Amino acid sequence: MNDDIKLQDSLRASTFEELFDSFQPTLADSELFNQRLERKLAMIDEIRQSQAAQIHHYRMAVVAAFAVGVILGGGFLTFILSAPADVPLFTFGINFYPLLFIEQNSRLISALLTSLMIAFNIIAIMNTNEIVDRIRLKRI
């Protein structure tokens, strides 16, 4: 029984060896291969250029957002702080306590909201810059 198994294994091994030895792959047309390779390399270059343009666009958007945020925030804070302290920035003309509270503290509330808006913009700009850096690192 063992002899039969050994004989079958040796026949299988010799058949596989003959099969592998007899395999002679044909080489494809090298000109066609070169054309495909050049086309793929050109596509890769186009993708790199598009990513570089996208990163440039993101960076310009970050710079523009930062500049607008600083200018508008500074303008709002200057306006709020230059108004007379005893005069509210806006009035509702109604004697309803929550609205009177907002009128009396309008300078403080406006300064707080402006500061929060500036902080939010700075955080958004930092997040966008981080995303741009991650895109750049993936490209390399």
Short mmCIF file of C-alpha atoms in Angstrom, two decimals:
data_model
loop_
_atom_site.label_atom_id
_atom_site.label_comp_id
_atom_site.label_asym_id
_atom_site.label_seq_id
_atom_site.Cartn_x
_atom_site.Cartn_y
_atom_site.Cartn_z
CA MET A 1 0.00 0.00 0.00
CA ASN A 2 2.79 2.40 0.91
CA ASP A 3 4.58 1.49 -2.30
CA ASP A 4 1.54 2.50 -4.34
CA ILE A 5 1.32 5.86 -2.59
CA LYS A 6 5.04 6.51 -3.14
CA LEU A 7 4.70 5.57 -6.81
CA GLN A 8 1.72 7.92 -7.27
CA ASP A 9 3.60 10.76 -5.53
CA SER A 10 6.66 10.28 -7.74
CA LEU A 11 4.46 10.21 -10.86
CA ARG A 12 2.74 13.41 -9.76
CA ALA A 13 6.05 15.11 -9.02
CA SER A 14 7.51 14.14 -12.37
CA THR A 15 4.34 15.31 -14.14
CA PHE A 16 4.49 18.69 -12.40
CA GLU A 17 8.18 19.04 -13.17
CA GLU A 18 7.55 18.26 -16.82
CA LEU A 19 4.69 20.70 -16.87
CA PHE A 20 6.78 23.52 -15.44
CA ASP A 21 9.77 22.68 -17.59
CA SER A 22 7.70 22.62 -20.74
CA PHE A 23 6.10 26.00 -20.04
CA GLN A 24 7.58 28.58 -22.38
CA PRO A 25 5.74 31.88 -21.98
CA THR A 26 5.60 34.11 -25.02
CA LEU A 27 6.69 37.66 -24.60
CA ALA A 28 4.15 40.29 -25.55
CA ASP A 29 4.87 43.08 -27.96
CA SER A 30 7.31 45.36 -26.14
CA GLU A 31 6.13 48.44 -28.08
CA LEU A 32 2.58 47.94 -26.79
CA PHE A 33 3.95 47.50 -23.27
CA ASN A 34 5.98 50.70 -23.57
CA GLN A 35 2.97 52.64 -24.82
CA ARG A 36 0.83 51.44 -21.92
CA LEU A 37 3.61 52.21 -19.45
CA GLU A 38 4.08 55.73 -20.84
CA ARG A 39 0.33 56.35 -20.73
CA LYS A 40 0.15 55.23 -17.09
CA LEU A 41 3.15 57.38 -16.17
CA ALA A 42 1.51 60.36 -17.87
CA MET A 43 -1.66 59.72 -15.86
CA ILE A 44 0.40 59.63 -12.66
CA ASP A 45 1.97 62.98 -13.56
CA GLU A 46 -1.47 64.47 -14.21
CA ILE A 47 -2.67 63.24 -10.81
CA ARG A 48 0.38 64.75 -9.10
CA GLN A 49 -0.16 68.08 -10.83
CA SER A 50 -3.83 68.06 -9.87
CA GLN A 51 -2.95 67.32 -6.23
CA ALA A 52 -0.35 70.09 -6.21
CA ALA A 53 -2.95 72.52 -7.60
CA GLN A 54 -5.48 71.38 -4.98
CA ILE A 55 -2.97 71.87 -2.15
CA HIS A 56 -2.13 75.33 -3.50
CA HIS A 57 -5.86 76.14 -3.62
CA TYR A 58 -6.34 74.98 -0.02
CA ARG A 59 -3.38 77.03 1.19
CA MET A 60 -4.69 80.15 -0.55
CA ALA A 61 -8.11 79.55 1.02
CA VAL A 62 -6.50 79.27 4.46
CA VAL A 63 -4.56 82.51 3.97
CA ALA A 64 -7.68 84.32 2.69
CA ALA A 65 -9.82 83.06 5.60
CA PHE A 66 -7.17 84.10 8.10
CA ALA A 67 -6.85 87.58 6.61
CA VAL A 68 -10.62 88.13 6.45
CA GLY A 69 -11.06 86.84 10.01
CA VAL A 70 -8.36 89.11 11.41
CA ILE A 71 -9.66 92.17 9.55
CA LEU A 72 -13.33 91.61 10.38
CA GLY A 73 -12.63 90.58 13.96
CA GLY A 74 -10.41 93.58 14.55
CA GLY A 75 -13.00 95.84 12.99
CA PHE A 76 -15.82 94.47 15.14
CA LEU A 77 -13.78 94.69 18.32
CA THR A 78 -12.70 98.23 17.48
CA PHE A 79 -16.31 99.25 16.85
CA ILE A 80 -17.54 97.61 20.04
CA LEU A 81 -14.82 99.07 22.24
CA SER A 82 -14.99 102.57 20.70
CA ALA A 83 -18.71 103.02 21.43
CA PRO A 84 -19.57 104.95 24.61
CA ALA A 85 -19.79 102.69 27.65
CA ASP A 86 -23.13 103.97 28.90
CA VAL A 87 -24.92 103.71 25.53
CA PRO A 88 -26.02 100.22 24.40
CA LEU A 89 -25.01 99.10 20.89
CA PHE A 90 -28.63 98.36 19.99
CA THR A 91 -32.05 98.73 21.57
CA PHE A 92 -35.25 96.77 21.21
CA GLY A 93 -37.65 99.41 22.57
CA ILE A 94 -39.57 96.82 24.62
CA ASN A 95 -39.71 96.55 28.43
CA PHE A 96 -39.30 92.80 28.50
CA TYR A 97 -36.68 91.75 31.06
CA PRO A 98 -34.60 89.31 28.90
CA LEU A 99 -34.41 91.88 26.10
CA LEU A 100 -33.54 94.66 28.57
CA PHE A 101 -30.75 92.48 29.92
CA ILE A 102 -29.40 92.00 26.38
CA GLU A 103 -29.64 95.76 25.73
CA GLN A 104 -27.78 96.64 28.92
CA ASN A 105 -25.03 94.10 28.27
CA SER A 106 -24.89 94.46 24.49
CA ARG A 107 -21.22 95.53 24.45
CA LEU A 108 -20.13 92.56 26.51
CA ILE A 109 -22.29 90.10 24.55
CA SER A 110 -21.07 91.47 21.21
CA ALA A 111 -17.42 91.31 22.31
CA LEU A 112 -17.94 87.74 23.52
CA LEU A 113 -19.61 86.63 20.28
CA THR A 114 -16.92 88.32 18.17
CA SER A 115 -14.17 86.65 20.20
CA LEU A 116 -15.86 83.27 19.84
CA MET A 117 -16.18 83.79 16.08
CA ILE A 118 -12.47 84.65 15.79
CA ALA A 119 -11.51 81.60 17.88
CA PHE A 120 -13.71 79.35 15.75
CA ASN A 121 -12.10 80.69 12.56
CA ILE A 122 -8.59 80.13 13.91
CA ILE A 123 -9.47 76.53 14.84
CA ALA A 124 -11.02 75.95 11.41
CA ILE A 125 -7.92 77.33 9.70
CA MET A 126 -5.64 75.11 11.76
CA ASN A 127 -7.81 72.08 10.91
CA THR A 128 -7.71 72.92 7.20
CA ASN A 129 -3.94 73.35 7.33
CA GLU A 130 -3.63 69.94 9.00
CA ILE A 131 -5.76 68.36 6.25
CA VAL A 132 -3.54 69.94 3.59
CA ASP A 133 -0.43 68.59 5.30
CA ARG A 134 -1.94 65.09 5.41
CA ILE A 135 -2.74 65.27 1.69
CA ARG A 136 0.82 66.38 0.97
CA LEU A 137 2.29 63.53 3.04
CA LYS A 138 0.13 60.94 1.26
CA ARG A 139 1.37 62.24 -2.07
CA ILE A 140 5.00 61.73 -1.10
#
